Coordinates of C-alpha atoms in Angstrom, one line a residue:
M1 CA 0.0 0.0 0.0
T2 CA 1.4 3.4 -1.0
I3 CA 1.4 6.4 1.3
Q4 CA -1.2 8.2 -0.8
D5 CA -3.6 5.3 -0.2
D6 CA -3.4 6.1 3.6
L7 CA -4.1 9.8 3.1
Q8 CA -7.6 9.3 1.8
I9 CA -7.4 12.3 -0.6
S10 CA -11.0 13.0 -1.4
T11 CA -12.1 12.7 2.3
E12 CA -9.4 15.1 3.5
G13 CA -9.9 17.6 0.7
D14 CA -13.7 17.7 1.2
A15 CA -13.2 18.1 5.0
L16 CA -10.8 21.0 4.5
K17 CA -13.2 22.7 2.1
L18 CA -16.2 22.1 4.4
V19 CA -14.4 23.5 7.5
G20 CA -13.1 26.4 5.5
A21 CA -16.6 27.4 4.5
V22 CA -17.7 27.7 8.1
D23 CA -17.7 31.0 9.9
I24 CA -15.3 29.9 12.7
A25 CA -15.7 33.1 14.7
S26 CA -19.5 32.5 15.1
L27 CA -19.0 29.1 16.7
S28 CA -19.1 28.4 20.5
N29 CA -15.6 27.0 20.5
P30 CA -13.7 28.7 17.7
D31 CA -10.2 27.8 19.0
S32 CA -10.9 24.0 18.7
V33 CA -12.1 24.4 15.1
R34 CA -9.0 26.6 14.3
G35 CA -6.8 23.7 15.5
T36 CA -8.7 21.3 13.3
V37 CA -8.3 23.5 10.3
H38 CA -4.5 23.9 11.0
I39 CA -4.1 20.1 11.1
L40 CA -6.0 19.7 7.9
Q41 CA -3.9 22.4 6.2
Q42 CA -0.7 20.5 7.2
T43 CA -1.9 17.1 6.2
S44 CA -3.1 18.5 2.9
K45 CA 0.4 19.6 2.1
I46 CA 1.6 16.0 2.6
T47 CA -1.2 14.8 0.3
E48 CA -0.2 17.4 -2.3
V49 CA 3.3 16.0 -2.4
F50 CA 2.6 12.3 -2.3
C51 CA -0.3 12.4 -4.8
D52 CA 1.4 14.4 -7.5
K53 CA 1.6 12.1 -10.5
N54 CA 3.2 14.6 -12.8
R55 CA 6.2 16.0 -11.0
S56 CA 9.2 14.0 -9.8
I57 CA 11.7 15.3 -7.4
T58 CA 14.9 15.9 -9.4
D59 CA 16.9 18.1 -7.1
I60 CA 17.3 18.3 -3.3
S61 CA 16.5 22.0 -3.4
D62 CA 13.0 21.1 -4.5
P63 CA 10.6 23.3 -2.3
R64 CA 8.4 20.3 -1.6
L65 CA 11.2 18.8 0.5
S66 CA 11.4 22.0 2.5
M67 CA 7.6 22.0 2.9
L68 CA 7.6 18.4 4.2
H69 CA 10.3 19.3 6.6
D70 CA 8.3 22.3 7.9
V71 CA 5.2 20.1 8.3
L72 CA 7.3 17.6 10.3
N73 CA 8.6 20.4 12.5
I74 CA 5.0 21.6 13.2
F75 CA 3.9 18.2 14.4
N76 CA 7.0 17.6 16.4
N77 CA 6.6 21.0 18.1
W78 CA 3.0 20.2 18.8
E79 CA 4.1 17.0 20.5
K80 CA 6.8 18.7 22.5
T81 CA 4.5 21.5 23.7
V82 CA 1.9 19.0 25.0
S83 CA 4.5 16.7 26.5
E84 CA 6.2 19.5 28.4
S85 CA 2.9 21.0 29.6
T86 CA 1.7 20.2 33.2
L87 CA -1.9 21.0 32.3
L88 CA -2.4 19.0 29.1
V89 CA -2.8 15.2 28.9
P90 CA -0.9 13.7 25.9
G91 CA -3.6 11.1 25.4
K92 CA -6.3 13.7 25.0
H93 CA -4.4 16.4 23.1
L94 CA -2.2 14.4 20.7
M95 CA -2.6 11.9 17.9
S96 CA -1.8 8.3 18.9
K97 CA 1.8 7.3 19.5
E98 CA 1.6 4.9 16.5
T99 CA 0.3 7.7 14.2
R100 CA 3.0 10.1 15.3
G101 CA 5.6 7.4 14.7
D102 CA 4.4 6.6 11.2
L103 CA 4.3 10.3 10.3
N104 CA 7.8 10.8 11.5
S105 CA 9.3 7.8 9.9
S106 CA 7.5 8.4 6.6
L107 CA 8.5 12.0 6.2
M108 CA 12.0 11.7 7.6
G109 CA 12.6 8.6 5.6
F110 CA 11.4 10.1 2.4
I111 CA 13.4 13.3 2.8
S112 CA 16.6 11.2 3.6
L113 CA 15.8 8.9 0.6
C114 CA 15.7 12.0 -1.7
H115 CA 19.0 13.4 -0.2
E116 CA 20.7 10.1 -0.8
N117 CA 19.4 9.2 -4.2
V118 CA 18.3 12.4 -6.1
G119 CA 21.1 13.8 -8.3
I120 CA 22.2 14.2 -11.9
G121 CA 20.0 12.0 -14.0
R122 CA 18.2 10.5 -11.0
A123 CA 14.7 11.4 -9.8
I124 CA 12.2 10.1 -7.3
S125 CA 8.4 10.2 -7.9
P126 CA 6.6 10.6 -4.6
V127 CA 3.4 9.0 -5.9
V128 CA 5.1 5.5 -6.1
I129 CA 6.8 5.7 -2.7
N130 CA 5.5 3.3 0.0
S131 CA 6.6 2.7 3.6
D132 CA 8.3 -0.6 2.7
L133 CA 10.7 1.1 0.4
I134 CA 11.5 3.7 3.0
E135 CA 12.0 1.1 5.7
N136 CA 14.3 -0.9 3.4
F137 CA 16.3 2.1 2.6
C138 CA 16.7 3.1 6.2
Q139 CA 17.7 -0.5 7.1
Q140 CA 20.4 -0.6 4.3
R141 CA 21.8 2.7 5.4
G142 CA 22.0 1.5 9.0
V143 CA 24.0 -1.5 7.9
K144 CA 26.3 0.6 5.8
K145 CA 26.8 3.5 8.2
G146 CA 26.5 1.7 11.5
L147 CA 23.8 -0.2 13.4
N148 CA 20.7 1.7 14.5
T149 CA 17.7 0.7 16.7
K150 CA 16.4 -1.8 14.1
P151 CA 18.2 -5.1 14.2
T152 CA 19.4 -6.9 11.1
I153 CA 18.0 -10.3 10.0
Q154 CA 21.2 -12.0 11.4
Q155 CA 20.4 -10.5 14.9
Y156 CA 16.7 -11.3 15.2
G157 CA 16.5 -14.2 12.8
P158 CA 17.4 -17.0 15.2
S159 CA 14.8 -16.0 17.8
V160 CA 11.9 -15.9 15.3
S161 CA 9.5 -18.8 15.4
S162 CA 9.5 -20.3 11.9
I163 CA 8.8 -23.4 9.9
C164 CA 12.0 -24.4 8.0
L165 CA 12.3 -26.5 4.9
Q166 CA 12.2 -30.2 5.3
Q167 CA 10.2 -29.9 8.5
T168 CA 6.6 -30.8 9.2
T169 CA 3.9 -28.1 9.7
V170 CA 4.6 -28.5 13.4
S171 CA 8.0 -26.8 13.8
S172 CA 10.5 -27.5 16.5
K173 CA 11.1 -23.8 16.7
S174 CA 7.4 -23.0 17.6
N175 CA 5.8 -23.1 21.0
S176 CA 4.8 -26.7 20.6
I177 CA 5.9 -29.8 22.5
V178 CA 6.1 -31.9 19.3
K179 CA 9.5 -32.0 17.7
A180 CA 9.8 -32.0 13.9
S181 CA 11.5 -34.9 12.3
F182 CA 14.2 -34.4 9.6
F183 CA 13.3 -35.2 6.0
T184 CA 9.6 -35.2 6.5
A185 CA 8.7 -32.8 3.7
T186 CA 7.6 -35.7 1.5
V187 CA 5.5 -37.3 4.3
P188 CA 1.8 -36.1 4.1
C189 CA 0.5 -34.7 7.3
A190 CA -2.7 -33.0 8.3
L191 CA -2.5 -29.3 9.0
N192 CA -5.1 -29.5 11.8
A193 CA -4.9 -33.0 13.0
K194 CA -7.7 -34.0 15.4
S195 CA -6.8 -35.5 18.7
K196 CA -7.7 -39.2 19.2
S197 CA -9.6 -38.4 22.4
G198 CA -11.9 -36.1 20.5
S199 CA -12.8 -38.8 18.0
K200 CA -14.3 -41.2 20.6
T201 CA -18.0 -41.6 20.6

């Protein structure tokens, strides 16, 4: 799934137009609505960049990269202000931790991806970028320039429960008490074998 799929373009655009058409000053709680409009304005900038099918980023001085950086700073400053406040509860005044993490990793990763790869004869089209590509890029850069907080396959691989080749569907690495025999790939076995006790009548 690409980033623009998550942005829900039409819904966000309609919401921004709808809120913009309202006389905010006449509402009972205008400050709350202004905050909503401000968030929609920032997320609309992200949508504008990642849904542009006609313009690729060909230079790191592209103003769209600066715009994304500014949007990222706005969200980070918002989080910092709420976190440092003794009167505001983060759970009620911020987006979820997962959403903030996704936003940071997507924007920072995309900006870094452009700085590393955009150059003479090379361009990046934001509309085809997805989170997997950004995560893979950040992982490769971590391996090349030093380890980061994300482990490599060699580090976490041995601890992952998996079914290896030439083992039965019940793996010796899983949380089961049945051990897998060697060279049983050719021996037919049921995926959901019923217990003998359950078959008694």
